[in-house]
Every structure is written in C-alpha cells, then in structure tokens.
Amino acid sequence: EEVLDQGAHLVEVSDWPEADLQLGQVSGLALNSNGDLIIFHRGDHIWGINSFNLNGIYQQKDLGPIQQSTIMVVDPVKGKVLKASGRNMFYMPHGITTDKDDNYWVTDVALHQVFKLSSDGKDRQLLVLGEAFEPGSDKKHFCQPTDVAVDPVTGNVYVSDGYCNSRILKFSPEGKYISHWGAGSSDRKRRASFLIPHSLTFLPDKQELCVADRDHGRIQCFMADTGEFVKEIKKEQFGGEVFAIAYSPVQGGLIYAVNGVPRDGQVAPLQGFAISYSSKEILDSFSPDAQEFKLPHDIVVTADGNVFVGDAASDSVMKFEPSQKQHQQPL
Ligand SMILES: O=C(N[C@@H](O)C(=O)O)c1ccccc1
C-alpha cells in the first residue's frame, strides 16, 4: 500500500549533532524525563563474527571492559554532550532505556546481564540480573539479552532475551522473576515464538508491550500484564527484518520502526517507518538524505515528534524532524 499522504514527513536534520560525539558502534538510544538523548555505544569494542562462539560465550574477555564513556547524555537540540559515564563497566553494550525515575536500564550481550544504574553520573548498580559472562535460560540467566522496557505505572521490568534465548521475561520492580513467554514457556495461551526479540517498547496508554521480532521481520504486541498476544504488524516494506521500535501515544498511538538487511541479502531499502498502531498503516517512511542507513539499530521518538536513529555500523546518531508535506518542494 502507498505511504498515506497525510500529516508530516520526517526529514533529517543534517546539521545535527553540532559536535563530533566520538561514538563507537551505537547500540542503544533512550530519552530521559528532561527530553535529553541518552546514547549507549561500544567505544572501541566491535561486535564482529569472532566476538562470540556458537554457545553465545563472549570470546574477547581479555580485552577488559570498554574504557571510554559508553553512556552519553546529549542535548536534543544541538547535540552537545551534557554528561558522559559508563566507563570500565561494559564489554558489549546493547539496549538502554530509562524508567520514570530516570534510572538507566541497560543490557550487555557479552556479560549476559541487565543493570539498573543511577543516572547521577556515578552509574551506581541499583540492580543486576543475570550472571556475568554466563549465558543460560533459567530464571536467573539470560543469553545475549537485547533490551529492557519498564512499565511506568507498575514498575514491572520486561527483558527481551535475546539473541540465543527467544523469550520475553517479566520481573517485579525489585527484580523478582514473575513470568516469561516465547521459547521455553509451557503456557499454551502465550504460544509466542521469536527469532531474536531485539527491541522493546512499552505502550503506557494501552498497558501493552511491543517487541521487534527481528528475524521474523515483524512487530508483535502483548498485554503487559498477562503476556497475551494482542496484534502483529508485518509489512513488505520491512524486507524481513525489524531491528528496533519506539512508541508515541499521539494520534491514537504511533509505532516507529527501523528495518534491517536479512541474512540472505537486501530485499528492501533501509528506512524508518511511522505506523498507526490502530490501522497498522505506514503513515510515513524516512531515511537520511546525506549518508545511507547502514545498520539502523535503535530508535526513539520525542514528545514533540522528533526521531533519533542510532546506527551500529556508521557509529552515528541521526536526527529527523517532522516537516509538513504540503511545503515540500514541487517535484
Ligand atoms: O547482530 C549482530 N550485530 C548487531 O545486532 C549488533 O551489533 O548489536 C551481529 C551478528 C553476528 C555477527 C556480527 C554482528
């Protein structure tokens, strides 16, 4: 179907950021309650074909943790660095999210752990889930966990686990295991099956959790409370891979997504999408005008409709802002 010609079209803000942010592979993006952009990146560590063995065991432990600041707080208007932290803690950063108290929740796919960190610049570990460097699939182990989402009302914590487990786990605010669905869940009602649950976003106005089911090239949404399946959004334009999603409660709910290149070759252009949650229609698609997307890896949307995309291959973050289509240059 055509991209519906209504409302705004997202265009790249080509002069953002003003300064070079000295980023490594950008794996995760988040926003804090002040609207600042939080960037989670890998400094000089690179996820390559030799980073893990076939059992998901990290092979480069002897490199030690990343020395650079892996957590950058950046102002959304100019792209200036406001705060930098996260040194000497991580081996292979992946997902980052904030909770209603502005704590950071991050995943590290080499440590196979989830951390709740203070955002005062001291990175105090307020909660740690999983066992360092020990992959597993029980209630106390993850295998390359990819992302975290936190329900702002209940404080419940959802973890997408991950490259080598294909399940979603639900924990209490204090980190007590509650339930899980996807692989390994016996509960018939929750017969979900994921192929790299890669990104999570919480829908606060619907009390739902949506998952980027990456290699199935689809978005699946569930009741956050029960894990019950609600809906699936799968589009030809995704080309078989959905890497990341974000949500804005405007216009009845908009889901933003970025796609990726499937293992057996590119079948669709790399781009971002704005999708109506209710109609599942693609309302807008967007991509950078100067450089192409290479590995769009995470996406966030601000309260005023600006979108940031982190790219894990071009080591960059790109900003997009809504511009009314009507004022576009005539073709
Ligand atoms: O998925 C991969 N990477 C990205 O998702 C990421 O960097 O998080 C990957 C898989 C195999 C080898 C190399 C990279």
Short mmCIF file of C-alpha atoms and ligand atoms in Angstrom, two decimals:
data_model
loop_
_atom_site.label_atom_id
_atom_site.label_comp_id
_atom_site.label_asym_id
_atom_site.label_seq_id
_atom_site.Cartn_x
_atom_site.Cartn_y
_atom_site.Cartn_z
CA GLU A 1 0.00 0.00 0.00
CA GLU A 2 1.08 3.57 -0.58
CA VAL A 3 2.53 5.67 2.21
CA LEU A 4 -0.56 7.68 3.15
CA ASP A 5 -0.07 11.31 2.18
CA GLN A 6 -1.29 12.90 5.41
CA GLY A 7 0.35 14.96 8.15
CA ALA A 8 4.06 15.49 8.46
CA HIS A 9 7.01 13.80 6.78
CA LEU A 10 10.19 13.21 8.77
CA VAL A 11 13.29 14.81 7.27
CA GLU A 12 16.89 14.57 8.50
CA VAL A 13 18.29 17.49 10.46
CA SER A 14 21.55 17.45 8.55
CA ASP A 15 23.50 19.78 10.88
CA TRP A 16 22.83 17.65 13.99
CA PRO A 17 24.89 16.97 16.09
CA GLU A 18 26.96 20.14 16.02
CA ALA A 19 29.95 18.41 17.58
CA ASP A 20 31.57 15.05 16.81
CA LEU A 21 30.35 12.73 19.56
CA GLN A 22 33.31 10.32 19.17
CA LEU A 23 30.98 7.31 19.15
CA GLY A 24 31.74 3.66 18.59
CA GLN A 25 29.04 1.22 17.43
CA VAL A 26 25.78 2.85 18.58
CA SER A 27 23.68 0.04 20.02
CA GLY A 28 21.01 1.78 22.10
CA LEU A 29 19.13 5.08 22.48
CA ALA A 30 16.84 6.35 25.22
CA LEU A 31 15.30 9.63 26.38
CA ASN A 32 15.20 10.98 29.94
CA SER A 33 12.37 12.95 31.52
CA ASN A 34 14.13 16.18 30.54
CA GLY A 35 13.99 15.14 26.87
CA ASP A 36 17.75 14.63 26.68
CA LEU A 37 19.01 11.89 24.37
CA ILE A 38 20.90 9.02 26.03
CA ILE A 39 23.31 7.17 23.72
CA PHE A 40 24.67 3.73 24.65
CA HIS A 41 27.68 2.85 22.45
CA ARG A 42 30.61 0.45 22.35
CA GLY A 43 33.64 2.75 22.29
CA ASP A 44 36.47 0.74 20.76
CA HIS A 45 34.73 -2.66 21.12
CA ILE A 46 33.21 -4.06 17.94
CA TRP A 47 30.70 -6.90 17.59
CA GLY A 48 32.25 -8.98 14.83
CA ILE A 49 31.97 -12.57 13.65
CA ASN A 50 34.58 -13.70 16.21
CA SER A 51 33.07 -11.94 19.22
CA PHE A 52 31.07 -14.97 20.36
CA ASN A 53 31.34 -18.72 19.97
CA LEU A 54 28.40 -20.88 18.91
CA ASN A 55 27.15 -21.11 22.50
CA GLY A 56 26.98 -17.34 22.86
CA ILE A 57 30.12 -17.23 25.03
CA TYR A 58 32.00 -13.93 24.64
CA GLN A 59 35.50 -14.58 23.23
CA GLN A 60 37.23 -11.27 23.99
CA LYS A 61 37.06 -11.10 27.78
CA ASP A 62 40.80 -10.43 27.90
CA LEU A 63 40.21 -7.05 26.22
CA GLY A 64 38.75 -5.97 29.56
CA PRO A 65 35.78 -3.59 29.81
CA ILE A 66 35.40 -0.59 27.47
CA GLN A 67 37.48 2.31 28.81
CA GLN A 68 35.54 5.05 27.02
CA SER A 69 32.31 6.54 28.38
CA THR A 70 29.63 4.26 26.97
CA ILE A 71 26.66 6.30 28.24
CA MET A 72 26.44 9.80 26.71
CA VAL A 73 23.73 12.30 27.67
CA VAL A 74 23.29 14.67 24.74
CA ASP A 75 21.07 17.71 24.32
CA PRO A 76 18.49 17.02 21.60
CA VAL A 77 18.68 20.50 20.01
CA LYS A 78 22.40 20.95 19.41
CA GLY A 79 23.78 17.51 20.11
CA LYS A 80 26.21 18.78 22.73
CA VAL A 81 27.43 16.30 25.37
CA LEU A 82 25.83 17.11 28.76
CA LYS A 83 27.15 14.09 30.71
CA ALA A 84 29.34 11.07 30.00
CA SER A 85 29.60 7.93 32.15
CA GLY A 86 29.68 4.13 31.86
CA ARG A 87 33.47 3.67 31.82
CA ASN A 88 35.11 0.37 32.75
CA MET A 89 31.79 -1.47 33.13
CA PHE A 90 30.69 -2.97 29.84
CA TYR A 91 32.05 -5.38 27.22
CA MET A 92 29.29 -5.35 24.57
CA PRO A 93 26.58 -2.77 25.19
CA HIS A 94 23.21 -3.44 23.60
CA GLY A 95 19.94 -1.94 24.89
CA ILE A 96 19.23 1.07 27.08
CA THR A 97 16.04 2.51 28.48
CA THR A 98 15.03 4.91 31.26
CA ASP A 99 12.34 4.41 33.91
CA LYS A 100 10.04 7.03 35.39
CA ASP A 101 12.73 7.98 37.93
CA ASP A 102 15.29 8.45 35.13
CA ASN A 103 17.33 5.41 36.17
CA TYR A 104 19.09 3.66 33.26
CA TRP A 105 18.32 0.03 32.48
CA VAL A 106 20.93 -1.46 30.16
CA THR A 107 21.80 -4.86 28.69
CA ASP A 108 25.27 -6.18 27.84
CA VAL A 109 25.26 -9.14 25.43
CA ALA A 110 28.79 -10.24 26.46
CA LEU A 111 28.02 -10.19 30.19
CA HIS A 112 24.52 -11.64 29.54
CA GLN A 113 23.32 -9.23 32.21
CA VAL A 114 20.76 -6.47 32.81
CA PHE A 115 21.72 -3.50 35.01
CA LYS A 116 19.65 -0.81 36.70
CA LEU A 117 22.01 2.18 37.08
CA SER A 118 21.72 5.56 38.75
CA SER A 119 21.78 8.42 36.25
CA ASP A 120 23.65 10.82 38.57
CA GLY A 121 26.82 10.18 36.64
CA LYS A 122 28.05 7.68 39.23
CA ASP A 123 26.50 4.63 37.48
CA ARG A 124 25.65 3.07 40.85
CA GLN A 125 24.42 -0.51 40.24
CA LEU A 126 20.94 -0.47 41.84
CA LEU A 127 20.03 -3.94 40.49
CA VAL A 128 21.88 -6.62 38.50
CA LEU A 129 20.12 -9.54 36.77
CA GLY A 130 21.96 -12.49 35.20
CA GLU A 131 25.42 -13.93 35.93
CA ALA A 132 28.49 -12.22 34.41
CA PHE A 133 29.67 -13.97 31.24
CA GLU A 134 27.39 -16.98 32.00
CA PRO A 135 24.64 -17.48 29.37
CA GLY A 136 21.66 -19.57 30.45
CA SER A 137 17.90 -19.94 30.00
CA ASP A 138 16.53 -20.26 33.53
CA LYS A 139 15.04 -17.51 35.71
CA LYS A 140 18.44 -16.18 36.73
CA HIS A 141 20.32 -16.28 33.42
CA PHE A 142 19.96 -14.63 30.02
CA CYS A 143 21.61 -15.36 26.70
CA GLN A 144 22.62 -12.10 24.96
CA PRO A 145 19.71 -10.03 26.33
CA THR A 146 18.85 -7.25 23.90
CA ASP A 147 16.60 -4.68 25.58
CA VAL A 148 14.57 -3.63 28.61
CA ALA A 149 11.20 -1.88 28.98
CA VAL A 150 9.78 -0.64 32.28
CA ASP A 151 6.06 -0.12 32.95
CA PRO A 152 5.83 3.42 34.42
CA VAL A 153 2.74 2.51 36.43
CA THR A 154 3.60 -0.85 37.99
CA GLY A 155 7.41 -0.55 37.72
CA ASN A 156 7.46 -4.07 36.30
CA VAL A 157 10.54 -4.77 34.16
CA TYR A 158 10.47 -6.60 30.82
CA VAL A 159 13.61 -8.07 29.25
CA SER A 160 13.91 -9.27 25.65
CA ASP A 161 16.18 -12.31 25.86
CA GLY A 162 17.73 -12.28 23.32
CA TYR A 163 19.93 -13.50 20.53
CA CYS A 164 20.20 -17.02 21.93
CA ASN A 165 17.03 -17.44 24.00
CA SER A 166 14.00 -16.02 22.07
CA ARG A 167 11.80 -15.11 25.02
CA ILE A 168 10.45 -12.13 26.99
CA LEU A 169 10.80 -12.19 30.79
CA LYS A 170 8.79 -10.14 33.29
CA PHE A 171 10.28 -9.10 36.64
CA SER A 172 8.96 -7.11 39.60
CA PRO A 173 10.43 -3.62 40.19
CA GLU A 174 12.82 -5.26 42.67
CA GLY A 175 13.99 -7.80 40.07
CA LYS A 176 11.99 -10.83 41.22
CA TYR A 177 11.11 -13.18 38.34
CA ILE A 178 7.36 -13.16 37.63
CA SER A 179 6.87 -14.92 34.29
CA HIS A 180 8.13 -15.33 30.75
CA TRP A 181 6.71 -16.07 27.31
CA GLY A 182 8.14 -17.24 23.98
CA ALA A 183 10.69 -20.06 23.93
CA GLY A 184 10.54 -22.26 27.00
CA SER A 185 7.13 -21.08 28.13
CA SER A 186 4.76 -24.00 28.61
CA ASP A 187 1.72 -21.76 28.84
CA ARG A 188 -0.36 -22.59 25.73
CA LYS A 189 -2.11 -19.19 25.77
CA ARG A 190 1.21 -17.48 25.22
CA ARG A 191 2.38 -19.51 22.24
CA ALA A 192 4.68 -16.74 21.05
CA SER A 193 7.76 -17.60 19.10
CA PHE A 194 10.50 -15.06 18.47
CA LEU A 195 13.57 -15.05 16.25
CA ILE A 196 15.83 -12.57 18.04
CA PRO A 197 13.47 -10.39 20.12
CA HIS A 198 15.65 -7.35 19.52
CA SER A 199 13.90 -4.25 20.86
CA LEU A 200 11.05 -3.48 23.29
CA THR A 201 8.75 -0.54 23.71
CA PHE A 202 6.06 -0.05 26.36
CA LEU A 203 2.69 1.48 25.41
CA PRO A 204 1.69 3.31 28.63
CA ASP A 205 -1.76 4.31 27.33
CA LYS A 206 -2.55 0.72 26.38
CA GLN A 207 -0.59 -1.22 29.05
CA GLU A 208 0.93 -3.25 26.23
CA LEU A 209 4.46 -4.33 25.40
CA CYS A 210 5.55 -4.42 21.76
CA VAL A 211 8.52 -6.44 20.54
CA ALA A 212 10.68 -6.10 17.41
CA ASP A 213 10.75 -9.79 16.45
CA ARG A 214 13.83 -9.07 14.36
CA ASP A 215 14.44 -12.02 12.06
CA HIS A 216 10.73 -12.73 11.68
CA GLY A 217 10.58 -9.18 10.27
CA ARG A 218 7.57 -8.29 12.39
CA ILE A 219 6.34 -6.33 15.41
CA GLN A 220 4.30 -8.23 17.99
CA CYS A 221 2.33 -6.60 20.81
CA PHE A 222 1.22 -8.28 24.04
CA MET A 223 -0.85 -7.45 27.14
CA ALA A 224 1.91 -6.40 29.56
CA ASP A 225 0.08 -7.95 32.50
CA THR A 226 -0.56 -11.43 31.09
CA GLY A 227 1.75 -11.72 28.08
CA GLU A 228 -1.31 -12.46 25.98
CA PHE A 229 -0.86 -11.79 22.25
CA VAL A 230 -2.71 -8.67 21.03
CA LYS A 231 -1.56 -7.95 17.48
CA GLU A 232 1.15 -8.29 14.86
CA ILE A 233 2.39 -5.71 12.35
CA LYS A 234 4.30 -7.19 9.42
CA LYS A 235 4.95 -5.22 6.21
CA GLU A 236 6.55 -5.99 2.85
CA GLN A 237 8.44 -2.71 3.24
CA PHE A 238 10.28 -4.15 6.30
CA GLY A 239 12.04 -6.59 3.94
CA GLY A 240 12.13 -9.35 6.55
CA GLU A 241 13.96 -7.62 9.42
CA VAL A 242 12.71 -5.22 12.12
CA PHE A 243 15.63 -4.04 14.28
CA ALA A 244 14.02 -1.54 16.63
CA ILE A 245 10.75 0.10 17.62
CA ALA A 246 9.57 3.11 19.60
CA TYR A 247 6.12 4.41 20.55
CA SER A 248 4.37 7.76 20.76
CA PRO A 249 0.84 7.94 22.28
CA VAL A 250 -0.30 10.64 19.81
CA GLN A 251 -2.86 10.17 17.03
CA GLY A 252 -4.22 7.04 18.75
CA GLY A 253 -0.70 5.63 19.01
CA LEU A 254 2.18 5.67 16.56
CA ILE A 255 4.78 2.91 16.37
CA TYR A 256 8.13 3.90 14.87
CA ALA A 257 10.41 1.21 13.48
CA VAL A 258 13.65 0.72 11.57
CA ASN A 259 14.26 -2.31 9.36
CA GLY A 260 17.46 -4.17 8.51
CA VAL A 261 19.19 -6.35 5.94
CA PRO A 262 18.27 -10.06 6.12
CA ARG A 263 20.98 -12.73 6.19
CA ASP A 264 20.29 -13.73 2.58
CA GLY A 265 20.68 -10.24 1.15
CA GLN A 266 18.90 -6.93 0.99
CA VAL A 267 15.35 -7.04 -0.32
CA ALA A 268 14.09 -3.63 0.82
CA PRO A 269 15.67 -0.21 1.31
CA LEU A 270 16.83 0.56 4.87
CA GLN A 271 14.48 3.14 6.34
CA GLY A 272 12.45 4.30 9.28
CA PHE A 273 8.67 3.97 9.46
CA ALA A 274 5.86 5.70 11.33
CA ILE A 275 2.97 3.24 11.66
CA SER A 276 -0.53 3.76 13.00
CA TYR A 277 -0.97 1.36 15.92
CA SER A 278 -4.71 1.01 15.28
CA SER A 279 -4.85 0.77 11.47
CA LYS A 280 -1.34 -0.75 11.08
CA GLU A 281 -0.93 1.59 8.08
CA ILE A 282 2.52 3.01 7.30
CA LEU A 283 1.88 6.77 7.62
CA ASP A 284 5.44 7.86 6.78
CA SER A 285 8.79 6.41 5.85
CA PHE A 286 12.11 8.24 6.15
CA SER A 287 15.84 7.86 5.65
CA PRO A 288 18.90 10.13 5.83
CA ASP A 289 19.43 12.43 2.84
CA ALA A 290 23.23 12.68 3.02
CA GLN A 291 24.52 9.23 4.08
CA GLU A 292 22.52 5.98 3.86
CA PHE A 293 21.46 3.96 6.88
CA LYS A 294 23.97 1.10 7.31
CA LEU A 295 22.79 -0.77 10.43
CA PRO A 296 19.96 1.27 12.00
CA HIS A 297 19.96 -0.32 15.44
CA ASP A 298 17.74 1.70 17.78
CA ILE A 299 15.13 4.45 17.52
CA VAL A 300 13.48 6.90 19.92
CA VAL A 301 10.72 9.49 19.39
CA THR A 302 10.47 12.67 21.47
CA ALA A 303 7.30 14.30 22.85
CA ASP A 304 7.42 16.84 20.02
CA GLY A 305 7.69 14.20 17.32
CA ASN A 306 11.41 14.32 16.60
CA VAL A 307 13.04 10.95 15.93
CA PHE A 308 16.62 9.82 16.62
CA VAL A 309 18.11 6.71 14.99
CA GLY A 310 21.36 5.09 16.19
CA ASP A 311 23.38 3.24 13.58
CA ALA A 312 25.69 0.43 14.76
CA ALA A 313 27.71 0.35 11.54
CA SER A 314 28.20 4.07 10.80
CA ASP A 315 28.84 4.75 14.52
CA SER A 316 26.44 7.69 14.37
CA VAL A 317 23.10 9.04 15.55
CA MET A 318 20.83 10.85 13.10
CA LYS A 319 18.02 13.28 13.95
CA PHE A 320 14.79 13.60 11.97
CA GLU A 321 12.09 16.23 12.42
CA PRO A 322 8.53 16.47 11.10
CA SER A 323 8.11 18.86 8.18
CA GLN A 324 4.67 19.46 6.70
CA LYS A 325 4.49 17.65 3.37
CA GLN A 326 2.48 20.47 1.84
CA HIS A 327 5.53 22.71 1.94
CA GLN A 328 7.79 20.23 0.22
CA GLN A 329 9.41 21.48 -2.99
CA PRO A 330 7.20 20.69 -6.01
CA LEU A 331 8.72 17.76 -7.95
O1 LIG B 1 23.58 -8.98 15.04
C1 LIG B 1 24.71 -8.58 15.06
N1 LIG B 1 25.03 -7.33 15.44
C2 LIG B 1 24.10 -6.27 15.81
O2 LIG B 1 22.81 -6.70 16.07
C3 LIG B 1 24.71 -5.58 16.99
O3 LIG B 1 25.84 -5.10 16.75
O4 LIG B 1 24.09 -5.50 18.06
C4 LIG B 1 25.85 -9.45 14.63
C5 LIG B 1 25.64 -10.83 14.48
C6 LIG B 1 26.69 -11.62 14.10
C7 LIG B 1 27.96 -11.09 13.85
C8 LIG B 1 28.15 -9.72 14.00
C9 LIG B 1 27.10 -8.92 14.40
#
